[in-house]
Amino acid sequence: MSKMLLFTELLIQQKNVTMEMNKKMRAGLLLVLFAGVFCACSGNVGKIEVEGALKSCEQKMKQTLSQLETDSCLLPRSMSLKDSLWSLVSVYDWTSGFWPGILWYGYETSCDAFIKENAVHYTACMEQLLEPQYSGDHDLGFQFLCSFVNAYRLTGEEHYKQAALDGADKLAKLYHPVVGTICSWPYMKQQKGWPHNTIIDNMMNLELLFWASKNGGNPSYYDMAEKHARVTMKNHFREDYTCYHVAVYDTVSGELIKGVTNQGAYDESFWARGQAWAIYGYTMVYRETKNKEFLNFAEHVADVYLEHLPDDYVPYWDFYAPNIPDEPKDASAAAVVASALLELSQLETDSLKSQKYFLEAERMLCSLLSDKYWAGVTSPAFLLHSTGNYPAGYEIDAAINYADYYCMEALVRYKKIKENS
């Protein structure tokens, strides 16, 4: 063989080796994007690889979309850890807004036309909630905020704005002026004899009323939301700032009858996701009102949650569950709180408190992005180990869409904070 031919052969071999190495590197990168190696942690503190985590979310969205029927309005809600297919629900399910909301966040971070196309489709499906015969309940806030408000924020298209305003009108009809709160479950009057009930989850839905009051809706919705937050602050919490799940009110006097639970271990227990809703809700109320009373309260309810956390920053489904540490975790609560504390860290003007809440949120995200909680290659979900309703016996140690939604929101917030720091 001549020197020239030998040299050419060596070049070809080197090119083949390089191509094979690149192929393996790409495959390895794809595994990393799914595996959850996104935080260089030491004791759950470290640098979060937010771009890699968001890219993984994007790939998992597409994995889910590949499982769904084209033009269907059925939406993914949850799956057990042994499954790789989502259980699907209609738009009337309380969790329906989270899937289009995930897609809108995915479009925001990727500018991917395919993800946007599907965000548009599933948001259009949500318009069924505006049918006159559907009265809905407090979850209208979740349903319209995650879908239509995110869609309007990212596109500026007026029909999304109008749909969100119409959703706020429906939600406002559940407000009881004597009690001063929105009724969460109207059907409980017949089922349990509760004249008027408000659950702590409802703090999340006030944001739709605040948003509407600033975007051409009824300006009285601001007062309605602020009143709800104030009445809940008075009646829904114990002296140590832990919260009841449900507050039952008398509609004649407006007074509290009792505090009970529907999803916690028992009436006086410390249900993790309920406290998460409270932390997020009062942080949002402070953002909207700038009333320091709400800021101080948000910090109190956050601090008691933080004081009870296990070492990995992901709570058991109820802090007072009887068989800890052999109780299921709730990654959804951790995702909600991580997102809330990131916002709280930016609203707080005290630098030490701001840093404290930011670092606590970062620790939570680090844990959620670890191999323990981030779903692997076979699962299209983001997070594992959430608990839906333990007393009712469903979605225990599962992947759930609202865990993924608030995880995605937390990642987007984290990225923006880092970019602006």
Short mmCIF file of C-alpha atoms in Angstrom, two decimals, residues 20-353:
data_model
loop_
_atom_site.label_atom_id
_atom_site.label_comp_id
_atom_site.label_asym_id
_atom_site.label_seq_id
_atom_site.Cartn_x
_atom_site.Cartn_y
_atom_site.Cartn_z
CA GLU A 20 -18.84 6.71 16.71
CA MET A 21 -17.63 8.76 19.67
CA ASN A 22 -19.97 11.60 18.74
CA LYS A 23 -22.85 9.15 18.46
CA LYS A 24 -22.09 7.77 21.92
CA MET A 25 -21.76 11.29 23.32
CA ARG A 26 -25.15 12.26 21.87
CA ALA A 27 -26.70 9.11 23.31
CA GLY A 28 -25.07 9.85 26.63
CA LEU A 29 -26.37 13.41 26.54
CA LEU A 30 -29.88 12.14 25.85
CA LEU A 31 -29.64 9.82 28.85
CA VAL A 32 -28.46 12.71 30.98
CA LEU A 33 -31.38 14.82 29.80
CA PHE A 34 -33.77 12.16 31.06
CA ALA A 35 -31.87 10.86 34.07
CA GLY A 36 -31.95 13.96 36.23
CA VAL A 37 -28.24 14.72 36.60
CA PHE A 38 -28.94 18.46 36.76
CA CYS A 39 -27.51 19.58 40.07
CA ALA A 40 -23.91 19.44 41.20
CA CYS A 41 -24.91 19.09 44.83
CA SER A 42 -23.10 18.90 48.10
CA GLY A 43 -25.62 18.40 50.86
CA ASN A 44 -28.42 19.37 48.46
CA VAL A 45 -26.75 22.70 47.69
CA GLY A 46 -25.10 23.44 44.40
CA LYS A 47 -25.36 24.72 40.88
CA ILE A 48 -28.50 23.65 39.07
CA GLU A 49 -28.03 22.82 35.40
CA VAL A 50 -31.26 24.54 34.51
CA GLU A 51 -30.83 24.39 30.73
CA GLY A 52 -30.35 20.64 30.83
CA ALA A 53 -33.37 20.23 33.09
CA LEU A 54 -35.55 22.35 30.80
CA LYS A 55 -34.34 20.41 27.75
CA SER A 56 -35.31 17.19 29.52
CA CYS A 57 -38.77 18.64 30.20
CA GLU A 58 -39.10 19.48 26.51
CA GLN A 59 -38.19 15.92 25.48
CA LYS A 60 -40.62 14.48 28.01
CA MET A 61 -43.44 16.71 26.73
CA LYS A 62 -42.86 15.33 23.26
CA GLN A 63 -42.77 11.81 24.67
CA THR A 64 -46.19 12.42 26.22
CA LEU A 65 -47.54 13.99 23.03
CA SER A 66 -46.48 10.89 21.10
CA GLN A 67 -48.81 8.86 23.35
CA LEU A 68 -51.86 11.10 22.85
CA GLU A 69 -54.35 10.86 20.01
CA THR A 70 -54.19 13.71 17.55
CA ASP A 71 -57.02 16.24 18.07
CA SER A 72 -58.20 14.53 21.27
CA CYS A 73 -59.17 16.70 24.22
CA LEU A 74 -58.20 14.07 26.78
CA LEU A 75 -55.34 15.28 28.95
CA PRO A 76 -52.65 13.44 30.97
CA ARG A 77 -53.17 13.48 34.73
CA SER A 78 -51.15 10.80 36.53
CA MET A 79 -49.44 7.43 36.33
CA SER A 80 -48.19 4.86 38.78
CA LEU A 81 -44.45 4.32 39.03
CA LYS A 82 -44.68 0.95 37.27
CA ASP A 83 -46.43 2.45 34.23
CA SER A 84 -45.15 4.52 31.33
CA LEU A 85 -48.54 5.71 30.07
CA TRP A 86 -50.56 8.55 31.56
CA SER A 87 -54.12 8.12 32.79
CA LEU A 88 -56.21 10.62 30.86
CA VAL A 89 -59.01 12.95 31.97
CA SER A 90 -61.47 15.34 30.37
CA VAL A 91 -61.28 19.11 30.57
CA TYR A 92 -63.78 19.00 33.44
CA ASP A 93 -61.25 17.35 35.75
CA TRP A 94 -59.80 19.77 38.29
CA THR A 95 -56.26 19.13 37.01
CA SER A 96 -57.06 19.80 33.35
CA GLY A 97 -55.32 23.16 33.10
CA PHE A 98 -51.92 21.86 34.13
CA TRP A 99 -51.15 20.05 30.86
CA PRO A 100 -51.69 23.05 28.56
CA GLY A 101 -49.84 25.12 31.16
CA ILE A 102 -46.84 22.77 30.99
CA LEU A 103 -46.85 23.09 27.22
CA TRP A 104 -46.96 26.90 27.38
CA TYR A 105 -43.94 26.90 29.69
CA GLY A 106 -42.28 24.47 27.30
CA TYR A 107 -42.90 26.84 24.42
CA GLU A 108 -41.63 29.79 26.47
CA THR A 109 -38.30 28.09 27.13
CA SER A 110 -37.80 26.35 23.77
CA CYS A 111 -39.68 28.41 21.13
CA ASP A 112 -40.56 25.00 19.67
CA ALA A 113 -43.36 25.31 17.09
CA PHE A 114 -44.62 21.76 17.69
CA ILE A 115 -44.99 22.36 21.42
CA LYS A 116 -46.78 25.66 20.76
CA GLU A 117 -49.14 23.96 18.29
CA ASN A 118 -50.18 21.52 20.98
CA ALA A 119 -50.40 24.21 23.65
CA VAL A 120 -52.84 26.02 21.37
CA HIS A 121 -54.84 22.84 20.79
CA TYR A 122 -55.22 21.83 24.43
CA THR A 123 -55.99 25.39 25.48
CA ALA A 124 -58.75 25.49 22.88
CA CYS A 125 -60.14 22.31 24.46
CA MET A 126 -60.48 24.19 27.75
CA GLU A 127 -63.08 26.51 26.19
CA GLN A 128 -65.67 23.82 26.99
CA LEU A 129 -65.50 25.07 30.59
CA LEU A 130 -67.17 28.29 29.43
CA GLU A 131 -70.37 26.50 28.43
CA PRO A 132 -73.32 28.01 30.35
CA GLN A 133 -74.42 24.67 31.79
CA TYR A 134 -71.05 24.17 33.49
CA SER A 135 -70.89 26.11 36.76
CA GLY A 136 -67.61 24.64 38.01
CA ASP A 137 -66.05 25.10 41.43
CA HIS A 138 -62.99 26.85 42.89
CA ASP A 139 -60.70 24.89 40.54
CA LEU A 140 -61.72 27.25 37.74
CA GLY A 141 -58.72 29.26 38.93
CA PHE A 142 -56.27 26.43 38.27
CA GLN A 143 -57.96 25.61 34.98
CA PHE A 144 -57.97 29.13 33.51
CA LEU A 145 -54.74 30.46 34.99
CA CYS A 146 -52.51 27.66 33.76
CA SER A 147 -54.00 27.56 30.28
CA PHE A 148 -55.53 30.86 29.12
CA VAL A 149 -53.56 33.31 31.26
CA ASN A 150 -50.26 31.69 30.28
CA ALA A 151 -51.41 31.65 26.65
CA TYR A 152 -52.26 35.36 26.77
CA ARG A 153 -48.99 36.20 28.54
CA LEU A 154 -46.96 34.54 25.79
CA THR A 155 -49.00 35.43 22.70
CA GLY A 156 -50.94 38.59 23.55
CA GLU A 157 -53.93 37.20 21.66
CA GLU A 158 -57.16 38.79 22.82
CA HIS A 159 -59.33 35.69 22.70
CA TYR A 160 -57.19 34.11 25.39
CA LYS A 161 -57.62 37.20 27.55
CA GLN A 162 -61.38 37.17 27.09
CA ALA A 163 -61.64 33.48 27.94
CA ALA A 164 -59.68 34.06 31.16
CA LEU A 165 -61.93 37.00 32.05
CA ASP A 166 -65.00 34.83 31.45
CA GLY A 167 -63.48 32.16 33.69
CA ALA A 168 -62.96 34.74 36.42
CA ASP A 169 -66.63 35.72 36.15
CA LYS A 170 -67.61 32.11 36.79
CA LEU A 171 -65.26 31.83 39.75
CA ALA A 172 -66.56 35.06 41.29
CA LYS A 173 -70.10 33.65 41.38
CA LEU A 174 -68.94 31.26 44.10
CA TYR A 175 -68.08 34.13 46.46
CA HIS A 176 -70.29 34.44 49.55
CA PRO A 177 -70.38 38.07 50.76
CA VAL A 178 -71.41 37.23 54.34
CA VAL A 179 -68.62 34.69 54.83
CA GLY A 180 -66.13 36.59 52.69
CA THR A 181 -64.70 33.59 50.86
CA ILE A 182 -65.26 31.59 47.69
CA CYS A 183 -67.07 28.31 48.18
CA SER A 184 -64.75 25.50 47.14
CA TRP A 185 -67.12 22.55 46.83
CA PRO A 186 -70.76 23.64 46.44
CA TYR A 187 -71.94 20.02 46.40
CA MET A 188 -70.73 19.49 49.99
CA LYS A 189 -73.83 21.27 51.26
CA GLN A 190 -75.85 18.24 50.19
CA GLN A 191 -73.21 15.57 50.78
CA LYS A 192 -71.99 16.61 54.24
CA GLY A 193 -74.33 19.34 55.35
CA TRP A 194 -71.64 22.02 55.20
CA PRO A 195 -73.40 25.40 54.63
CA HIS A 196 -70.25 26.89 53.06
CA ASN A 197 -66.79 25.39 52.76
CA THR A 198 -63.44 26.80 51.72
CA ILE A 199 -60.33 24.66 51.26
CA ILE A 200 -56.78 25.95 51.57
CA ASP A 201 -56.19 25.06 47.88
CA ASN A 202 -58.47 27.98 47.06
CA MET A 203 -55.69 30.43 47.91
CA MET A 204 -54.15 29.47 44.58
CA ASN A 205 -57.26 30.40 42.64
CA LEU A 206 -57.42 33.97 43.92
CA GLU A 207 -54.75 34.86 41.39
CA LEU A 208 -57.32 34.62 38.58
CA LEU A 209 -59.46 37.27 40.32
CA PHE A 210 -56.47 39.56 40.90
CA TRP A 211 -55.44 39.11 37.27
CA ALA A 212 -58.94 39.85 35.98
CA SER A 213 -59.23 43.03 38.06
CA LYS A 214 -56.10 44.39 36.35
CA ASN A 215 -56.93 43.24 32.82
CA GLY A 216 -60.33 44.69 32.06
CA GLY A 217 -62.45 42.53 34.37
CA ASN A 218 -64.61 43.61 37.27
CA PRO A 219 -62.43 45.75 39.57
CA SER A 220 -64.36 44.44 42.60
CA TYR A 221 -62.61 41.09 42.08
CA TYR A 222 -59.51 42.58 43.70
CA ASP A 223 -61.44 43.28 46.91
CA MET A 224 -63.06 39.86 46.74
CA ALA A 225 -59.69 38.09 46.51
CA GLU A 226 -58.14 40.25 49.24
CA LYS A 227 -61.11 39.59 51.55
CA HIS A 228 -60.90 35.85 50.94
CA ALA A 229 -57.20 35.88 51.84
CA ARG A 230 -57.86 37.86 55.02
CA VAL A 231 -60.75 35.65 56.20
CA THR A 232 -58.70 32.53 55.46
CA MET A 233 -55.76 33.98 57.37
CA LYS A 234 -58.02 34.46 60.39
CA ASN A 235 -59.82 31.11 60.37
CA HIS A 236 -57.80 28.51 58.51
CA PHE A 237 -54.64 28.42 60.63
CA ARG A 238 -53.67 27.16 64.05
CA GLU A 239 -51.50 29.15 66.45
CA ASP A 240 -48.35 27.52 65.06
CA TYR A 241 -49.27 28.59 61.48
CA THR A 242 -50.09 25.08 60.26
CA CYS A 243 -53.35 25.01 58.33
CA TYR A 244 -56.55 23.04 58.20
CA HIS A 245 -57.50 21.59 54.86
CA VAL A 246 -61.16 22.67 55.02
CA ALA A 247 -62.87 25.52 56.87
CA VAL A 248 -66.65 25.17 57.26
CA TYR A 249 -68.62 28.40 57.71
CA ASP A 250 -72.11 29.44 58.76
CA THR A 251 -73.73 31.44 55.97
CA VAL A 252 -75.99 33.49 58.28
CA SER A 253 -73.39 34.75 60.76
CA GLY A 254 -70.35 34.22 58.53
CA GLU A 255 -68.57 32.61 61.49
CA LEU A 256 -66.29 29.57 61.35
CA ILE A 257 -68.02 26.35 62.38
CA LYS A 258 -65.03 24.01 62.30
CA GLY A 259 -61.78 23.09 60.63
CA VAL A 260 -61.52 19.58 59.16
CA THR A 261 -59.57 17.61 56.57
CA ASN A 262 -60.44 15.75 53.43
CA GLN A 263 -56.93 14.75 52.37
CA GLY A 264 -54.76 14.97 55.48
CA ALA A 265 -54.09 12.19 57.99
CA TYR A 266 -56.67 13.60 60.44
CA ASP A 267 -58.38 16.92 61.16
CA GLU A 268 -55.55 18.36 63.28
CA SER A 269 -52.72 16.94 61.18
CA PHE A 270 -50.23 18.87 59.05
CA TRP A 271 -51.03 18.02 55.42
CA ALA A 272 -47.96 18.89 53.35
CA ARG A 273 -49.55 20.00 50.10
CA GLY A 274 -52.14 22.08 51.95
CA GLN A 275 -49.32 24.04 53.58
CA ALA A 276 -47.68 24.33 50.15
CA TRP A 277 -50.83 25.91 48.72
CA ALA A 278 -50.81 28.38 51.64
CA ILE A 279 -47.15 29.36 51.12
CA TYR A 280 -47.67 29.91 47.42
CA GLY A 281 -51.03 31.62 47.87
CA TYR A 282 -49.95 34.20 50.45
CA THR A 283 -46.77 34.95 48.54
CA MET A 284 -48.93 35.69 45.50
CA VAL A 285 -51.36 37.81 47.56
CA TYR A 286 -48.46 39.92 48.81
CA ARG A 287 -47.23 40.35 45.24
CA GLU A 288 -50.67 41.61 44.20
CA THR A 289 -51.47 43.81 47.22
CA LYS A 290 -48.01 44.90 48.47
CA ASN A 291 -49.50 44.63 51.98
CA LYS A 292 -46.68 43.63 54.35
CA GLU A 293 -49.19 41.81 56.56
CA PHE A 294 -49.49 39.17 53.85
CA LEU A 295 -45.71 39.03 53.39
CA ASN A 296 -45.19 38.38 57.09
CA PHE A 297 -47.87 35.72 57.06
CA ALA A 298 -46.37 34.01 53.99
CA GLU A 299 -43.06 33.82 55.83
CA HIS A 300 -44.65 32.35 58.95
CA VAL A 301 -46.40 29.58 57.01
CA ALA A 302 -43.22 28.95 55.02
CA ASP A 303 -41.01 28.76 58.10
CA VAL A 304 -43.12 26.14 59.87
CA TYR A 305 -43.07 24.02 56.70
CA LEU A 306 -39.28 24.33 56.44
CA GLU A 307 -38.81 23.42 60.10
CA HIS A 308 -40.56 20.07 59.58
CA LEU A 309 -38.82 18.97 56.36
CA PRO A 310 -36.79 15.74 56.19
CA ASP A 311 -33.16 15.83 55.09
CA ASP A 312 -33.94 15.58 51.38
CA TYR A 313 -36.30 18.60 51.40
CA VAL A 314 -39.23 16.59 50.03
CA PRO A 315 -42.00 16.18 52.64
CA TYR A 316 -43.94 13.11 53.58
CA TRP A 317 -47.52 13.46 52.35
CA ASP A 318 -48.52 14.56 55.87
CA PHE A 319 -45.96 15.79 58.37
CA TYR A 320 -47.90 14.04 61.15
CA ALA A 321 -48.59 10.78 59.29
CA PRO A 322 -48.34 7.94 61.81
CA ASN A 323 -45.69 5.71 60.19
CA ILE A 324 -42.91 8.12 59.22
CA PRO A 325 -40.35 7.31 57.80
CA ASP A 326 -42.37 4.54 56.14
CA GLU A 327 -44.88 6.94 54.61
CA PRO A 328 -45.13 8.10 50.97
CA LYS A 329 -43.44 11.35 50.00
CA ASP A 330 -45.12 14.17 48.10
CA ALA A 331 -42.89 15.68 45.44
CA SER A 332 -45.79 17.83 44.27
CA ALA A 333 -45.71 19.76 47.55
CA ALA A 334 -41.96 20.27 47.16
CA ALA A 335 -42.42 21.60 43.62
CA VAL A 336 -45.14 24.05 44.70
CA VAL A 337 -43.04 25.34 47.60
CA ALA A 338 -39.86 25.59 45.52
CA SER A 339 -41.67 27.80 43.03
CA ALA A 340 -43.26 29.87 45.81
CA LEU A 341 -40.01 30.42 47.70
CA LEU A 342 -38.23 31.55 44.55
CA GLU A 343 -40.85 34.26 44.16
CA LEU A 344 -40.77 35.06 47.87
CA SER A 345 -37.00 35.51 47.68
CA GLN A 346 -37.48 38.18 45.01
CA LEU A 347 -40.29 40.00 46.83
CA GLU A 348 -38.45 40.12 50.15
CA THR A 349 -36.39 43.31 50.58
CA ASP A 350 -34.46 42.00 53.58
CA SER A 351 -31.32 40.57 51.97
CA LEU A 352 -30.79 37.86 54.59
CA LYS A 353 -34.37 36.61 54.31
#
